[in-house]
Coordinates of C-alpha atoms in Angstrom, one line a residue:
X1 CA 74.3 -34.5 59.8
X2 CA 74.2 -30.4 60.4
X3 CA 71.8 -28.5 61.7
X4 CA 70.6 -26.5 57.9
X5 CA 67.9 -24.4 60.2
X6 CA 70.2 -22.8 62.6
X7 CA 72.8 -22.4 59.9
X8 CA 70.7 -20.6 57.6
X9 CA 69.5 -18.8 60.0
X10 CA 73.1 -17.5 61.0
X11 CA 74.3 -16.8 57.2
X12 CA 71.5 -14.7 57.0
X13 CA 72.1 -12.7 59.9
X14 CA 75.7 -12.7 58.9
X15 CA 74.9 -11.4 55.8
X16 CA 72.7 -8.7 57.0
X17 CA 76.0 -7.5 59.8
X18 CA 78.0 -7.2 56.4
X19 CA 76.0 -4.5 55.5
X20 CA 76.7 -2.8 58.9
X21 CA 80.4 -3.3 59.2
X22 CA 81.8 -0.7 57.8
X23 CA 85.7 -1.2 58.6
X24 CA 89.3 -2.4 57.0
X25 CA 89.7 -5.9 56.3
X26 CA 91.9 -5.8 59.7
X27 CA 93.2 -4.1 62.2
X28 CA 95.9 -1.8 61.1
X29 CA 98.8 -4.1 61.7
X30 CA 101.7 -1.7 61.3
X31 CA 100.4 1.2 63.3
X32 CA 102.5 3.5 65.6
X33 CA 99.0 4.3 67.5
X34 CA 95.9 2.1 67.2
X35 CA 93.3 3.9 65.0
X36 CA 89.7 4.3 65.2
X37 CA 87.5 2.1 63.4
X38 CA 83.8 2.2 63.2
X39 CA 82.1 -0.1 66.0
X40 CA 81.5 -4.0 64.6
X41 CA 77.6 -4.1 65.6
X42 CA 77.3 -0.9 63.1
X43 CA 73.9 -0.2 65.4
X44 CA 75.7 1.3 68.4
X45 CA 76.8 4.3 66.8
X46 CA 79.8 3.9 68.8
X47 CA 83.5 3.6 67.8
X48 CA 86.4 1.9 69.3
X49 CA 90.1 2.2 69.2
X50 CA 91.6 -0.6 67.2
X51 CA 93.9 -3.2 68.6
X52 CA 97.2 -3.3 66.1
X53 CA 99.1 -6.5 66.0
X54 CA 102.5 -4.8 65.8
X55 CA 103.8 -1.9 65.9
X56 CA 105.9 0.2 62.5
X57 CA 109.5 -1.5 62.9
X58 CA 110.9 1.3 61.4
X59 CA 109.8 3.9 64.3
X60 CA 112.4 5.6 66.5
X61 CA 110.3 5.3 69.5
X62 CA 107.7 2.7 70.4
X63 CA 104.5 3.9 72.3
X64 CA 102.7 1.0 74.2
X65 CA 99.0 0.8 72.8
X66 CA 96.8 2.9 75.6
X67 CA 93.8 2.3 77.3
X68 CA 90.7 2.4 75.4
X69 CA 88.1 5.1 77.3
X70 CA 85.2 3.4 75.4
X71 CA 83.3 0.3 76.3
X72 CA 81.4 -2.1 73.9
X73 CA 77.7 -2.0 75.2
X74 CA 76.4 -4.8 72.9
X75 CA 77.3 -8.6 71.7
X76 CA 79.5 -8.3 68.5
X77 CA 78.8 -10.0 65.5
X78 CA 81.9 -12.8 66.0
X79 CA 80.3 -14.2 69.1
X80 CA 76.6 -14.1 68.0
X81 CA 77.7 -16.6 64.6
X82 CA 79.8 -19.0 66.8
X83 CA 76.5 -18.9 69.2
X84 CA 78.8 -18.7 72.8
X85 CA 76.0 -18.3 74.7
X86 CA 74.6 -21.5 73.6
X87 CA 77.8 -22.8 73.7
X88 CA 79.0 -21.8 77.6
X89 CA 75.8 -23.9 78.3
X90 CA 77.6 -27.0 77.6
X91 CA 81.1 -26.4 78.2
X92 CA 84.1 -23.4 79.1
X93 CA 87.0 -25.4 78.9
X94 CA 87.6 -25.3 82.9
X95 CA 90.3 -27.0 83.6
X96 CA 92.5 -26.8 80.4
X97 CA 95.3 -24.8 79.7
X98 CA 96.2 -23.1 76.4
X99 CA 99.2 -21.6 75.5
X100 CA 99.5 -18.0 73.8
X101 CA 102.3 -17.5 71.6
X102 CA 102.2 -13.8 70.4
X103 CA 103.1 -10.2 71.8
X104 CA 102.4 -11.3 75.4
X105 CA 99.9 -11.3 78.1
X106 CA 99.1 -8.7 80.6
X107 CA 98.5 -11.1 83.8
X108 CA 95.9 -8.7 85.4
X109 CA 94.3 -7.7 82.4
X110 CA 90.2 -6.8 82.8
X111 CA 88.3 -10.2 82.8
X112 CA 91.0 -12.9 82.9
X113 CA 90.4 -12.7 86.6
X114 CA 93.6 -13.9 87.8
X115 CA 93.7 -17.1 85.1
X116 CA 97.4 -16.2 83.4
X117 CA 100.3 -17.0 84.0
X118 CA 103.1 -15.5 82.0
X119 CA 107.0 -17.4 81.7
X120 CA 109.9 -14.9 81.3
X121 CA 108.8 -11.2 79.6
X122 CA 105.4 -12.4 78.5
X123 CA 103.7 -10.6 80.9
X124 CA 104.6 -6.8 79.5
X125 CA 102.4 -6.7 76.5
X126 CA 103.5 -3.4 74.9
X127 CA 101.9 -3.8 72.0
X128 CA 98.6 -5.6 73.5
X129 CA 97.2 -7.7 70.7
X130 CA 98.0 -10.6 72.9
X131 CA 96.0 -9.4 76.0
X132 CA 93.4 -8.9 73.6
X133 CA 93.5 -12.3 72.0
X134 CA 93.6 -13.8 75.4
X135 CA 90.5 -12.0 76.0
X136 CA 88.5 -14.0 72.7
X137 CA 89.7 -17.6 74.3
X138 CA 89.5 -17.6 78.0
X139 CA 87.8 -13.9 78.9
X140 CA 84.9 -13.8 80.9
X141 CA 84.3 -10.6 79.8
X142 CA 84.0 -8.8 82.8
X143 CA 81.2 -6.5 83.5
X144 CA 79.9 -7.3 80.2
X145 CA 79.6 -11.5 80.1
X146 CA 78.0 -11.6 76.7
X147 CA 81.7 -10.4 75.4
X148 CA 83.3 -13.7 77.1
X149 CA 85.9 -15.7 75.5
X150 CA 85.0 -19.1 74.0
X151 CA 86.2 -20.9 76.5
X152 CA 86.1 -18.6 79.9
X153 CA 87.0 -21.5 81.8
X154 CA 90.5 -21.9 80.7
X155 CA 94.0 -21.0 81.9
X156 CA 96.4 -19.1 79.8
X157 CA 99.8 -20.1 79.4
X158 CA 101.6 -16.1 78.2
X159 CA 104.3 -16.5 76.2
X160 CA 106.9 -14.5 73.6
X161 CA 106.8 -15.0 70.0
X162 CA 107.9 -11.6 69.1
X163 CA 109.6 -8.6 70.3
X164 CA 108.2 -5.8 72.2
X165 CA 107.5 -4.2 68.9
X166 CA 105.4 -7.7 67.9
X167 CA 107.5 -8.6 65.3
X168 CA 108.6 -12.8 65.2
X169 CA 111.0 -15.0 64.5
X170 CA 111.8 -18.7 64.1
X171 CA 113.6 -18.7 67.0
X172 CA 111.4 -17.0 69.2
X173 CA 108.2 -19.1 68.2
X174 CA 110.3 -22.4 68.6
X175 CA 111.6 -21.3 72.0
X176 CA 108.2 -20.5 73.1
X177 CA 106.3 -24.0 71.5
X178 CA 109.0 -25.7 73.6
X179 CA 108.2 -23.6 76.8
X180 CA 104.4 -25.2 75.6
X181 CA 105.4 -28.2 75.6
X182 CA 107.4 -28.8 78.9
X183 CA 104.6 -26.9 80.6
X184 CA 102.0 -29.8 79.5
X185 CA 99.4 -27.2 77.5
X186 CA 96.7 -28.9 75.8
X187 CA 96.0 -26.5 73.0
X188 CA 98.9 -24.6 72.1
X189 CA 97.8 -21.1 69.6
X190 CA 100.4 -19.6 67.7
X191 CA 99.4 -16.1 66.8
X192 CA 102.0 -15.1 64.6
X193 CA 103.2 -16.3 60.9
X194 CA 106.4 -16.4 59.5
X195 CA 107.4 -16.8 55.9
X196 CA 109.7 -18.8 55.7
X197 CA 110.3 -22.8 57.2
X198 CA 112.6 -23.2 59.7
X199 CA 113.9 -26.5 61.3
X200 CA 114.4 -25.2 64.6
X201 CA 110.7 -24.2 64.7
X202 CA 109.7 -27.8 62.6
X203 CA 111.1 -29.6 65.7
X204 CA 109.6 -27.7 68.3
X205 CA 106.1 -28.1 66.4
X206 CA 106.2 -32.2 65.9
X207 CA 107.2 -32.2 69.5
X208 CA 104.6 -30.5 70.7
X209 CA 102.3 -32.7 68.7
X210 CA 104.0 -35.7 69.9
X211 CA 103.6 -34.7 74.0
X212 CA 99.8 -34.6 72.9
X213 CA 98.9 -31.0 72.5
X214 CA 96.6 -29.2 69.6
X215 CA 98.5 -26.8 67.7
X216 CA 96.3 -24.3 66.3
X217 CA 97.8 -21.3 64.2
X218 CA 97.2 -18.1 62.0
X219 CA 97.2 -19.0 58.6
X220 CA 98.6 -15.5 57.5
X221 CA 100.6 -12.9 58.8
X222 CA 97.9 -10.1 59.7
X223 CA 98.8 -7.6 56.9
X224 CA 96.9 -6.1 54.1
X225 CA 98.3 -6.2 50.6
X226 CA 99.5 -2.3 49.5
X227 CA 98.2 -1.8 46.2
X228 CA 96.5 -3.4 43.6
X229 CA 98.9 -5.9 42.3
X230 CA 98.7 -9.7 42.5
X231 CA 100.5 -11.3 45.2
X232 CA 101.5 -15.0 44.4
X233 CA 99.8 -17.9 47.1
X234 CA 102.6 -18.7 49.2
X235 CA 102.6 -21.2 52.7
X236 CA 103.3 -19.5 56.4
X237 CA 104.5 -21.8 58.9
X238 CA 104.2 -22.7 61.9
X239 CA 100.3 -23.1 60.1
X240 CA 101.7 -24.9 57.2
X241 CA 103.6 -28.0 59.6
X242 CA 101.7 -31.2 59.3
X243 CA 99.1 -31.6 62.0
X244 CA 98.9 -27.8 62.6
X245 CA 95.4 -26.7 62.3
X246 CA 95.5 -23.6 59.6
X247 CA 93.0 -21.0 60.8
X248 CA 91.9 -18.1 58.9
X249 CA 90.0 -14.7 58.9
X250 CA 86.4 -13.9 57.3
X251 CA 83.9 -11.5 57.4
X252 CA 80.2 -12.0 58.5
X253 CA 79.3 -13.0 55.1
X254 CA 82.1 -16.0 55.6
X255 CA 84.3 -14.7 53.3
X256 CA 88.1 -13.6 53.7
X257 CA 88.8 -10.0 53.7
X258 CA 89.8 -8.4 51.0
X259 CA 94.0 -7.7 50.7
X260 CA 94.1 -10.9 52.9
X261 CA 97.4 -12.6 52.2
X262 CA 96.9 -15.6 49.9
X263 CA 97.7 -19.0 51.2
X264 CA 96.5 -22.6 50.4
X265 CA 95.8 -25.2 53.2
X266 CA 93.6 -23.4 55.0
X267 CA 91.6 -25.7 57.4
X268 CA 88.5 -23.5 59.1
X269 CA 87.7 -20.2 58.8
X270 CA 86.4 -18.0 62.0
X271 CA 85.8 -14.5 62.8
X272 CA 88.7 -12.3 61.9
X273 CA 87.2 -8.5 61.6
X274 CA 85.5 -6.3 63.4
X275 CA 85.8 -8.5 66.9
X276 CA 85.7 -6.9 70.0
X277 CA 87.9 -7.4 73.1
X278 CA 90.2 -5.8 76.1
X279 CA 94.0 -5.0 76.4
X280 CA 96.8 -4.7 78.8
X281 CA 95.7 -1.4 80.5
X282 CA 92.5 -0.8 81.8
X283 CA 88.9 -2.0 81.2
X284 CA 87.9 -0.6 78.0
X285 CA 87.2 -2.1 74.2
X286 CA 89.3 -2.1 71.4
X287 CA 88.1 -3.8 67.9
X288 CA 90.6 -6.1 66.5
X289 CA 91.0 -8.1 63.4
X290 CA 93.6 -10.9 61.2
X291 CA 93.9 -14.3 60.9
X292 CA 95.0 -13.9 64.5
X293 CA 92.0 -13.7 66.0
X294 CA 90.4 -16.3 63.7
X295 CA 93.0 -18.6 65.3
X296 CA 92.3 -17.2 69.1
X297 CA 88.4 -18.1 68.2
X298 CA 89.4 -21.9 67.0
X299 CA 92.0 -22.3 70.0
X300 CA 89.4 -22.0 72.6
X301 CA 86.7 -24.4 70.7
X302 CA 89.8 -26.4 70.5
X303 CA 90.0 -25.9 74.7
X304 CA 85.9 -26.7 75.0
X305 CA 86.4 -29.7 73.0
X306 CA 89.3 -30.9 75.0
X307 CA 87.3 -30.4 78.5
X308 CA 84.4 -32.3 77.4
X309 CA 85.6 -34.7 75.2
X310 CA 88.5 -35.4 77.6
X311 CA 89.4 -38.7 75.9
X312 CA 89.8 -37.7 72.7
X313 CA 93.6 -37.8 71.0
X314 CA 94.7 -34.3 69.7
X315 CA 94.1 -35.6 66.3
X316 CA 90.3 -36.6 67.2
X317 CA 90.1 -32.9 68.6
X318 CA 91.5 -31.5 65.4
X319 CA 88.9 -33.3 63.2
X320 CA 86.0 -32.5 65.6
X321 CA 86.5 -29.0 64.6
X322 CA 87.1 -29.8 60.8
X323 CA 84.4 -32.6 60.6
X324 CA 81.7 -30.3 62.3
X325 CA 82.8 -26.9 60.7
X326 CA 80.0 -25.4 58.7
X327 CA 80.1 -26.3 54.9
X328 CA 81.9 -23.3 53.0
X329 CA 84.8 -23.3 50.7
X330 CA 86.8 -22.6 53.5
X331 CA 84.9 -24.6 56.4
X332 CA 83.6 -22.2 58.5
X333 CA 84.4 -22.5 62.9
X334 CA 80.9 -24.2 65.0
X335 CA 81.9 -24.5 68.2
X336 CA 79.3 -25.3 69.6
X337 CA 78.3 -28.3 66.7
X338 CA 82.0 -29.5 67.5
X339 CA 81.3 -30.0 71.1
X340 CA 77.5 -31.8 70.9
X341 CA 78.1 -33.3 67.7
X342 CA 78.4 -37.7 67.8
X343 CA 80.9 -38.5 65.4
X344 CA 80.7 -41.8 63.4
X345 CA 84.4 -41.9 63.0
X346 CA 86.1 -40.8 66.3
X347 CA 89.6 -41.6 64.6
X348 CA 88.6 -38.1 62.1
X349 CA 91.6 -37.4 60.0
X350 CA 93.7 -34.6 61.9
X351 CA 95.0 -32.1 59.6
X352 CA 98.0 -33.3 58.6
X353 CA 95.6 -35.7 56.5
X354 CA 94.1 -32.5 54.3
X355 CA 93.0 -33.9 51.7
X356 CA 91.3 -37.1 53.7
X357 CA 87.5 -37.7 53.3
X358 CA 85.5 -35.7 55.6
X359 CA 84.0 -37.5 58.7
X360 CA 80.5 -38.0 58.9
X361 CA 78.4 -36.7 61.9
X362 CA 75.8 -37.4 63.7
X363 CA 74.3 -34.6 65.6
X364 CA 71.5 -35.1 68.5
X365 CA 71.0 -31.9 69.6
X366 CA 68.6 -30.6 66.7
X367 CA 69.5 -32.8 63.0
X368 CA 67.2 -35.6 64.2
X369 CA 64.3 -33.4 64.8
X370 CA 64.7 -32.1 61.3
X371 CA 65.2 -35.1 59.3
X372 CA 62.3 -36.5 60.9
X373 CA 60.3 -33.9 60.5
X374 CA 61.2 -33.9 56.7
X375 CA 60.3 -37.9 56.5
X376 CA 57.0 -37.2 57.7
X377 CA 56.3 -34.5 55.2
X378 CA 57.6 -36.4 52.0
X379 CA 55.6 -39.2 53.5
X380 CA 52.4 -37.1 53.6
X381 CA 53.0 -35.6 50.3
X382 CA 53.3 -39.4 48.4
X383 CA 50.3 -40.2 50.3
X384 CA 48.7 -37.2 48.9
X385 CA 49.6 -37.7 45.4
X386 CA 48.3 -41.3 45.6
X387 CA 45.0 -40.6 46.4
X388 CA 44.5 -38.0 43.8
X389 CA 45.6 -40.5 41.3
X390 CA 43.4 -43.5 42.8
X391 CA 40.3 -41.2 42.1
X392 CA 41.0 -40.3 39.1
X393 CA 41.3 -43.9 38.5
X394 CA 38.4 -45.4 40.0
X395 CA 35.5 -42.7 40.3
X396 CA 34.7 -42.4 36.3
X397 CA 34.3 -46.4 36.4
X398 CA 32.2 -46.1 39.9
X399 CA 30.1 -43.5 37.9
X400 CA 29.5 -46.0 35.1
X401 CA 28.8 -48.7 37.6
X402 CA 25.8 -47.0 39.2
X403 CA 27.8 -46.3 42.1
X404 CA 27.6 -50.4 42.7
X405 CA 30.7 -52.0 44.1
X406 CA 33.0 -53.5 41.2
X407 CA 31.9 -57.5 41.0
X408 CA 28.2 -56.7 41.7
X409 CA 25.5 -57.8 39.7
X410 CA 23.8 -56.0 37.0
X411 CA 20.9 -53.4 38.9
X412 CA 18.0 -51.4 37.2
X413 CA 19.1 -48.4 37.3
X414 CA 18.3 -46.3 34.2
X415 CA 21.9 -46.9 32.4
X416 CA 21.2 -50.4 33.1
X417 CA 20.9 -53.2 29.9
X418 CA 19.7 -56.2 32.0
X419 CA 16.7 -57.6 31.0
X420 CA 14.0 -57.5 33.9

């Protein structure tokens, strides 16, 4: 069972943070220069640069993304609904390594303190939406902990999906799942998504299954549709291989952003706009956005789960997150239900089994307290309801009694017709 207080509580809050954010569905993703967009919390009156996820391939010269001069001074919205704090109390994924496949990894970026390790030209991150995706799965968040990662206990494995310029290919994503793969990763996140199949890539991703890693990967591509016309659902792969967990994007409310790049087998939904992390050059903010940080987000529950559930199959992990997700028409990411949560059914359906039955759940932590709390009070209320009904019943026929108990002789009272 869930937890309906604590849920409530956070679509309410989430609803009222829609008001405030006041920004594009994403960050721009085909930027020569980040642009400014207003700051996610909407209370700080403060802006931040924003992260792109590539750069315009049509550009003459590329300009690696700069260092932001502003700092975040509050908790964002993202981390407040997946309730880290709570979270960090149970688990950081020490111990595990997950393996970034995007634009690269800065290795001394601000608060990954040391934790990356980047194969072959992973380590220049021009563009920087890989620093800054590191930063939402294993950061500690530096000088400011309450911006930590989801699981700041975890190592990073930086590789190359794209170009300097962040765009992908097959080839490059395939080369890099392998690179996962021999390395031994447990949760392998693939950042980027690509529009067509590709074998190459299909081989890489069923090995990397098979070696016992969780593949977890951006639904979309992070663009906005131009215009007003409608744009035929299509699939994106690697997210679309069986057994890949599908991630994508929403707003506080829990819905996708608008101009979001229709697809079907989506599996969760998590934060995807207005989220704040670091980059490759210095210690400032930048706010970022796309189904590629809703993937970052679910990689590192996927890393938690994998630390403290440690004997759990990849396909166990990938239905944790499904079977506990919060109940939406997308399920929505709980990372923190997916690590305290007592599943019924550890053999959950991974998500190469969509359209299986969900998994029912037991949670300790909190459901318990409520249901029990809920018996009593339906309880109390039928007692209630019975004793309004059992006087109405018996105190007319008391009254004609003479207030004698039933079965008792006739008395002189003055309705009584006893002789004397």
């Amino acid at each position: 069972m869930r937890q309906p207080a604590r849920a409530a509580g956070r679509m309410v809050a989430g609803a009222s943070l829609a008001a405030a954010l006041l920004l594009p569905t994403a960050a721009p993703a085909l930027a020569a220069t980040p642009a400014r967009i207003p700051a996610a919390d909407g209370a700080t009156g403060q802006k931040l640069p924003g992260m792109p996820s590539a750069f315009d391939p049509d550009a003459t010269e590329v300009t690696c993304t700069p260092a932001s001069r502003e700092k975040a001074k509050k908790q964002d919205w993202s981390r407040q609904r997946l309730d880290l704090d709570r979270l960090h109390r149970h688990g950081t994924g020490a111990g595990v390594t997950v393996a970034l496949i995007g634009t690269g990894v800065a290795p001394g970026a601000a608060g990954l303190d040391g934790r990356v390790t980047a194969q072959g030209e992973a380590g220049d991150d021009c563009v920087g939406n890989g620093t800054f995706l590191a930063g939402l799965i294993a950061g500690s968040g530096g000088d400011t902990p309450r911006l930590a990662g989801v699981a700041p206990g975890a190592e990073i494995l930086a590789l190359r999906g794209t170009d300097r310029r962040g765009r992908p290919t097959p080839a490059l994503v395939a080369a890099a799942l392998r690179q996962a793969t021999a390395a031994n990763a447990e949760v392998i996140a693939v950042a980027v998504a690509l529009p067509d199949r590709d074998a190459g890539l299909t081989r890489a991703v069923a090995a990397a299954r098979r070696a016992g890693a969780v593949v977890v990967a951006a639904a979309t591509p992070d663009l906005t549709r131009a215009g007003t016309d409608e744009v035929p659902s299509r699939a994106y792969w690697p997210a679309a291989e069986p057994g890949v967990l599908s991630v994508a994007d929403m707003l506080p409310a829990g819905t996708r952003p608008d101009g979001s790049p229709p697809t079907t087998g989506i599996d969760l939904a998590a934060p995807g706009a207005g989220v704040v992390s670091g980059g490759p050059r210095g210690d400032g903010h930048y706010l970022g956005g796309g189904a590629s940080v809703a993937a970052a987000y679910a990689a590192g529950a996927a890393a938690v789960v994998r630390a403290t559930h440690p004997g759990e199959a990849p396909d166990a992990v990938v239905g944790r997150l499904t079977a506990t997700a919060y109940p939406a028409d997308i399920p929505q990411l709980d990372p923190y239900a997916a690590v305290t949560a007592v599943l019924d059914d550890p053999g959950t359906p991974a998500a190469a089994e969509r359209a299986a039955a969900p998994v029912s759940v037991r949670d300790t932590s909190a459901a318990d307290h409520v249901t029990g709390r809920a018996l009593l009070f339906v309880l109390t209320g039928t007692a209630g309801v019975l004793t309004v009904l059992w006087a109405a019943f018996a105190l007319p026929r008391a009254r004609a009694r003479g207030w004698r108990p039933a079965g008792a002789g006739a008395g002189t009272g003055p309705n009584s017709t006893a002789d004397d």
